[in-house]
Each structure stands twice: as structure tokens, then as C-alpha cells.
CSV table of C-alpha atoms in Angstrom, one decimal:
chain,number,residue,atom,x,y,z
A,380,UNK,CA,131.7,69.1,96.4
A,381,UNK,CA,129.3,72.1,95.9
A,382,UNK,CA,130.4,75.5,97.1
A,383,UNK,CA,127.1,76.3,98.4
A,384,UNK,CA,123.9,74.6,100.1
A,385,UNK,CA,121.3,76.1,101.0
A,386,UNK,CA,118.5,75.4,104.2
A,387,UNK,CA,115.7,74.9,104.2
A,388,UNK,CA,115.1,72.1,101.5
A,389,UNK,CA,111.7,73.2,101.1
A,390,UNK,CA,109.3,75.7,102.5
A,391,UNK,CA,105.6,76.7,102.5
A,392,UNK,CA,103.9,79.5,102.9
A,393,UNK,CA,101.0,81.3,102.8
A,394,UNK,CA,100.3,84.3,100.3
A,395,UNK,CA,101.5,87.7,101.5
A,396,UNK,CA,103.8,86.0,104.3
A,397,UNK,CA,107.7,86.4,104.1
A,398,UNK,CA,110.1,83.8,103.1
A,399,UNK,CA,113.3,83.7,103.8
A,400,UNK,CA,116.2,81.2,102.4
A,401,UNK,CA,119.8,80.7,103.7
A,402,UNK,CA,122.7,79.7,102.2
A,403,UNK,CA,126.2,78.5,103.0
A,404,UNK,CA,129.3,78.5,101.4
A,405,UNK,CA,132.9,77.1,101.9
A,406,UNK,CA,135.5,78.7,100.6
A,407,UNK,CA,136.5,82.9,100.2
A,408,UNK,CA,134.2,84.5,97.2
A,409,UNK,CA,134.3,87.5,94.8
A,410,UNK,CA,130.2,87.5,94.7
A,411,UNK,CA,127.4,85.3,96.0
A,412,UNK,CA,124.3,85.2,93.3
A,413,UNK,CA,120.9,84.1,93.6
A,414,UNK,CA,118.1,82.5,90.7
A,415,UNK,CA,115.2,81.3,90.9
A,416,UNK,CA,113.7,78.9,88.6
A,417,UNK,CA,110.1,77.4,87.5
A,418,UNK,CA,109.7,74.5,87.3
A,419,UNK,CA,110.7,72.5,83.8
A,420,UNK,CA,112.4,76.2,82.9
A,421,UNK,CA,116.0,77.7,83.1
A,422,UNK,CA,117.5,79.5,86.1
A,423,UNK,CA,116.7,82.9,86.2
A,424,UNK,CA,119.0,85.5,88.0
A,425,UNK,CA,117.7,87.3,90.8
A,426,UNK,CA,120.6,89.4,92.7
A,427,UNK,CA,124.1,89.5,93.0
A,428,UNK,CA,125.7,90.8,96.2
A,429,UNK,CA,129.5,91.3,96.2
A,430,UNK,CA,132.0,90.4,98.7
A,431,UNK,CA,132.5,94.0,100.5
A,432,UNK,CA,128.5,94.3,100.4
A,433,UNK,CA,126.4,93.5,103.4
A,434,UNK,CA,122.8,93.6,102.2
A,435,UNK,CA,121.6,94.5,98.8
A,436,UNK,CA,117.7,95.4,97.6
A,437,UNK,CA,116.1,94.7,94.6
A,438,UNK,CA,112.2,95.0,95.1
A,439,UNK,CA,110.7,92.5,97.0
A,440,UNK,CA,113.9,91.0,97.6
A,441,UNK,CA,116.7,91.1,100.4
A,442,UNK,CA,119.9,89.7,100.8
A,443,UNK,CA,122.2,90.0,103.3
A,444,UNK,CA,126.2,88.2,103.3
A,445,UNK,CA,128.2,87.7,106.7
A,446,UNK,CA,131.4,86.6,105.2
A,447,UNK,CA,132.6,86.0,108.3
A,448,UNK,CA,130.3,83.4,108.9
A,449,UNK,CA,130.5,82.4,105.1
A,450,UNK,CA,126.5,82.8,105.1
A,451,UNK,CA,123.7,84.2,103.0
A,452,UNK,CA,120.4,84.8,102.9
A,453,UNK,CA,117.3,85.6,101.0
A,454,UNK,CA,114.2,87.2,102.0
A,455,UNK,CA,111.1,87.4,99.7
A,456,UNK,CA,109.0,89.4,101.3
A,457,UNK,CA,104.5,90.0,100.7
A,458,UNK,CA,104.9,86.5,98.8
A,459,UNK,CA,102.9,85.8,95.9
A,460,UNK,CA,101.3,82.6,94.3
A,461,UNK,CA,104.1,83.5,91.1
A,462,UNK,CA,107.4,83.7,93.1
A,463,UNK,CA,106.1,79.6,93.9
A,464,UNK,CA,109.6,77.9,92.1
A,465,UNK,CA,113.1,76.7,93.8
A,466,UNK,CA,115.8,78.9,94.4
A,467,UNK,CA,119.8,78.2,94.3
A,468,UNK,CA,122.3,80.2,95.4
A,469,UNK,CA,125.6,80.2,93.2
A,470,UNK,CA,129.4,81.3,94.6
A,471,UNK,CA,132.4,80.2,93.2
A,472,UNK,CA,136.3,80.0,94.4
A,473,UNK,CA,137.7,83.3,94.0
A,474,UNK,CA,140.8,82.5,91.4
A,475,UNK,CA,138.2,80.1,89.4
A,476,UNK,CA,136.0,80.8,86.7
A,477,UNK,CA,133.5,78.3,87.7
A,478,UNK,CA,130.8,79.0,89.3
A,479,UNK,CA,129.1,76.1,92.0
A,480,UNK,CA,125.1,75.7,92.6
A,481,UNK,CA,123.5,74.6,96.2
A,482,UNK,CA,120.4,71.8,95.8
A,483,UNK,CA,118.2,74.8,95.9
A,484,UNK,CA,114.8,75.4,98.2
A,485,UNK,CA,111.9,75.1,96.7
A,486,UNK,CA,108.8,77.4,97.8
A,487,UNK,CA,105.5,76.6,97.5
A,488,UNK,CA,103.0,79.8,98.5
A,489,UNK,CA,99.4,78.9,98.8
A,490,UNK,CA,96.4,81.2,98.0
B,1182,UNK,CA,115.1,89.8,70.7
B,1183,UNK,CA,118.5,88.8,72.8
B,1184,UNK,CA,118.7,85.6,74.2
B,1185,UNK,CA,120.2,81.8,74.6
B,1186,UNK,CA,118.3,79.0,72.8
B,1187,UNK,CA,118.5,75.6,73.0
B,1188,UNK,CA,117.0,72.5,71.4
B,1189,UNK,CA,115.2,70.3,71.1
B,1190,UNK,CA,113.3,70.7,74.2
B,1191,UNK,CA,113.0,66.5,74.5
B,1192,UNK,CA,115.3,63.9,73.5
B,1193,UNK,CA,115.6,60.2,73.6
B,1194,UNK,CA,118.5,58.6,73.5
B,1195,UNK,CA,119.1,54.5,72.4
B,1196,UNK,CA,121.5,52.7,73.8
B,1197,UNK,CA,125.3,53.3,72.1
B,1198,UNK,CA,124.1,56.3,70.8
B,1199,UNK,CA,126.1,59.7,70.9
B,1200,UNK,CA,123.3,62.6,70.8
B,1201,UNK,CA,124.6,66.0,70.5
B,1202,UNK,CA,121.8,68.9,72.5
B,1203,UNK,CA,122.5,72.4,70.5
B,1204,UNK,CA,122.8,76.0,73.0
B,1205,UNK,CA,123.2,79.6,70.7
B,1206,UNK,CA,123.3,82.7,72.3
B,1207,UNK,CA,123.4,86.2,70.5
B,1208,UNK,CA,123.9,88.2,73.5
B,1209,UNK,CA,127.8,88.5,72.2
B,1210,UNK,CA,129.3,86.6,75.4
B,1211,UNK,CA,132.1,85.2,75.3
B,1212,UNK,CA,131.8,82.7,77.9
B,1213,UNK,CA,129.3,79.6,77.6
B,1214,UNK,CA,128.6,76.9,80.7
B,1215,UNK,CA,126.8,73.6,80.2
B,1216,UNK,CA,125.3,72.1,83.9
B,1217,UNK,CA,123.6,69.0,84.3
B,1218,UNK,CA,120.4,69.2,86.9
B,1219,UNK,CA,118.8,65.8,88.2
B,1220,UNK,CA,115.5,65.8,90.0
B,1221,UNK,CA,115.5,67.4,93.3
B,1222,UNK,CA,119.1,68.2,93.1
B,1223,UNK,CA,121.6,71.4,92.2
B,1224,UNK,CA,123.1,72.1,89.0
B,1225,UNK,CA,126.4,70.4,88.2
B,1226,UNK,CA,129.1,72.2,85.4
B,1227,UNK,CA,129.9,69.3,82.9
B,1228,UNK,CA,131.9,71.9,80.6
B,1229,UNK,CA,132.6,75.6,79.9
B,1230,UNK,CA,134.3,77.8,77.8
B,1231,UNK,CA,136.0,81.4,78.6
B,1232,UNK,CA,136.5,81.7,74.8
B,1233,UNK,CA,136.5,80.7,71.3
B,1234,UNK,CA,138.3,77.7,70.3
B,1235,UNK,CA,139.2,76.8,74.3
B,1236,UNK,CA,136.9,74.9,76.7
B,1237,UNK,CA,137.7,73.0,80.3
B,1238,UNK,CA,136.2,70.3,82.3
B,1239,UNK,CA,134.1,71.2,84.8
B,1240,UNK,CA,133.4,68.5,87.6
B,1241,UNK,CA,131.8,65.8,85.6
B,1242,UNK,CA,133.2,65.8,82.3
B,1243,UNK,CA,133.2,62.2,81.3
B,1244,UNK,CA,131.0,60.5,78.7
B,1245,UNK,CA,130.5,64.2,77.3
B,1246,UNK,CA,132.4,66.2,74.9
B,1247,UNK,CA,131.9,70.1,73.3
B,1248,UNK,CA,133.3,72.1,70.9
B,1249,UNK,CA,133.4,76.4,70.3
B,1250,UNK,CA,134.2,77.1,67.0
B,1251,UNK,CA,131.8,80.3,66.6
B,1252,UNK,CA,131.3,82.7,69.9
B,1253,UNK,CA,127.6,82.5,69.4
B,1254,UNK,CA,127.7,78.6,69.8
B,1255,UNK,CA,128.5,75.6,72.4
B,1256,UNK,CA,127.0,72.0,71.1
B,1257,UNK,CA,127.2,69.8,73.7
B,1258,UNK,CA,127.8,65.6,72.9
B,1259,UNK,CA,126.3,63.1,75.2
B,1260,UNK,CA,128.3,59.6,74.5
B,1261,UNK,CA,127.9,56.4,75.0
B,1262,UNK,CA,130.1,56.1,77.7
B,1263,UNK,CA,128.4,58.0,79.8
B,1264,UNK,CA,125.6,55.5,81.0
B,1265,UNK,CA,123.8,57.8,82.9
B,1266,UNK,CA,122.2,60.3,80.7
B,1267,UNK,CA,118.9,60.7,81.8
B,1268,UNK,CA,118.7,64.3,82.9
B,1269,UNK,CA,117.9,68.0,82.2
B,1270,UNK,CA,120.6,69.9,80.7
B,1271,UNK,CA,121.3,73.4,81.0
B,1272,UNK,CA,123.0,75.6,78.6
B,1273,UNK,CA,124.5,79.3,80.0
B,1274,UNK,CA,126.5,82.0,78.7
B,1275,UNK,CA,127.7,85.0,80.7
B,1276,UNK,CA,130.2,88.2,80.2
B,1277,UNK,CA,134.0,87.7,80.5
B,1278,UNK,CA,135.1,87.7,84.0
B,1279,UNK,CA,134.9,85.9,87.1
B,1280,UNK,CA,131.5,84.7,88.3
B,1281,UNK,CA,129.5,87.4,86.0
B,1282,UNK,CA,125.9,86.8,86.2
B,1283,UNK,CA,125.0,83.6,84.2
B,1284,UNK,CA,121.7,84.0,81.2
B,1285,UNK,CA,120.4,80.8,80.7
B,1286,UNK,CA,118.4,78.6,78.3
B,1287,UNK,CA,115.4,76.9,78.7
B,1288,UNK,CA,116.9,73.3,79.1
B,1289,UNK,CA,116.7,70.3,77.4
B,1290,UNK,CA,115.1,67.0,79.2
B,1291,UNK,CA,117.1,64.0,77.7
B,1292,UNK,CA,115.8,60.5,78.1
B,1293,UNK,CA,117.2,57.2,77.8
B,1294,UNK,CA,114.3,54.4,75.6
């Protein structure tokens, strides 16, 4: 079964609005990552927040991790026609290497 | 220019056939993923390798089978016992260590005639 899933399936927006993504997760993790990809094209990776981190910036981007809740989220703020492409979140068990992808949301910002 | 290639970009498979998809990376990792994506749906790890010479099965190994003879490369064989190819497939590599950040490919769409 996959380690994370993440809500909403889909979401639309309009340009220069926020989006934000959640994910969840089942077992105990050493990191939680997030990619996006385009569509037809490879994942790319956008963040990585580690288990003792509770929000992590990287431009336009915010993520937050409640471990306690086994929970993440994403937040892509002043959204733009190019960040249009589905996003996964990754986590894996923490004494395996492998490393387990949601379904993924896939945002769609209009002009 | 660093990166992971793979190719083709389209293949067709007959029926019975075995059809091998090639992934090379030069970013000098030692670990190398292959994930299988259908339409609308998450990425699933068919095998991976921590090292040269040593893979495992990730959760949907059969009908496919690798091999990591050079660092740099991880071929990956769809057979013809797996009767469900049609799919994109994903090629990744990543630094040594648990759950480093993954580089991928740009995928390869294989289809069944």
C-alpha cells in the first residue's frame, strides 16, 4: 500500500491565488519530500523537510510536517500559469531504502 | 551537462516480446530506482539498486527483471509475463542513504500493438 496520499485529487485555481496540498502518511519517517511534475515529463524535486523540522521555505513554497498527526502540507503561494502540473509527496519507512509516492494532486491555474 | 537519460522516449511492445527501456545517469550515484506510473495514478517502485552488482524488488517486481553491472547504468526488461505493460516508466537515481532526494529521467511511454 502507498506510504503517502495526498488530498485533494485535483484543484483549480485562479492566477495569483494560493494553493495549498496535503498529504498523509502511515508509518514513522526520516524525511517527507515533495515533486512536481509536467505533464508527459519526470518528477522534479521541490523540498525536503526532515522529521525534527516543522516548516521549511524555499521561494514561493511552504511546507509544514505535524508528525504527530503524520501530516503534511504544501502551500504554493501568488500561483502562476507554469506551476500548472501534479504534485506527489514521497516518505518512506524509516529502516527502508524505498521510498513510496501518493496519487498526486494535479493543479490547474487559469489566466 | 549532469543528468539521467533514458530511451527511447516511445516503445511498442508485440505480444511475447521481452523489450528492455535503457536509464544512464552520470551524476556518480550510486543508487538507481525504476517506478512504474499509470494514468491518473502514483508512482509504483518495480526495482532498485543501492549498488553495483546488487538490486531488490520493490513492490511489483514480476514480469520485470534489471541488471547493474556499471554504476552509471540500470536497463530495465519488460517480459512477457508481465501482461500488463502498457505504462510510463520512470527511471531515478539518488545519493547513498536513506530517502535522499531522487533526480529523475524523462520517462519512457511503453505501449502494447
Amino acid at each position: 500500500s502507498q506510504q503517502g496520499e495526498e488530498d485533494p485529487q485535483a484543484l483549480s485555481i485562479q492566477e495569483g491565488e494560493n494553493a495549498t496540498m496535503n498529504c498523509s502518511y502511515k508509518t514513522s519517517i526520516n524525511n517527507l519530500q515533495w515533486y512536481r511534475q509536467n505533464s508527459g515529463r519526470g518528477l522534479v524535486h521541490l523540498i525536503l523537510i526532515r522529521s525534527n523540522e516543522r516548516e521549511k521555505h524555499s521561494g514561493r513554497l511552504r511546507v509544514t510536517l505535524d508528525t504527530s498527526k503524520k501530516s503534511s502540507s504544501l502551500l504554493i503561494t501568488a500561483s502562476r500559469a507554469a506551476d500548472t502540473a501534479s504534485y506527489f509527496c514521497a516518505t518512506g519507512p524509516l529502516s527502508d531504502y524505498k521510498l513510496s509516492f501518493g496519487a498526486g494532486t494535479t493543479v490547474t491555474v487559469r489566466a | 551537462d549532469g543528468g539521467i537519460t533514458q530511451s527511447p522516449k516511445y516503445l511498442f511492445r508485440k505480444e511475447g516480446q521481452n523489450v528492455t527501456l535503457s536509464c544512464e545517469q552520470n551524476l556518480n550515484h550510486d543508487a538507481m530506482y525504476w517506478y512504474r506510473q499509470d494514468p491518473g495514478q502514483g508512482l509504483r517502485l518495480i526495482y532498485y539498486s543501492q549498488i553495483v552488482n546488487d538490486f531488490q524488488k520493490g513492490d511489483i517486481a514480476e514480469g520485470y527483471s534489471v541488471s547493474r553491472e556499471k554504476k552509471e547504468s540500470f536497463p530495465l526488461t519488460v517480459t512477457s509475463a508481465q501482461k500488463n505493460p502498457t505504462a510510463f516508466y520512470l527511471c531515478a537515481s539518488s545519493a547513498t542513504g536513506i530517502h535522499e532526494k531522487l533526480f529523475f529521467g524523462s520517462g519512457t511511454q511503453l505501449s502494447v500493438l
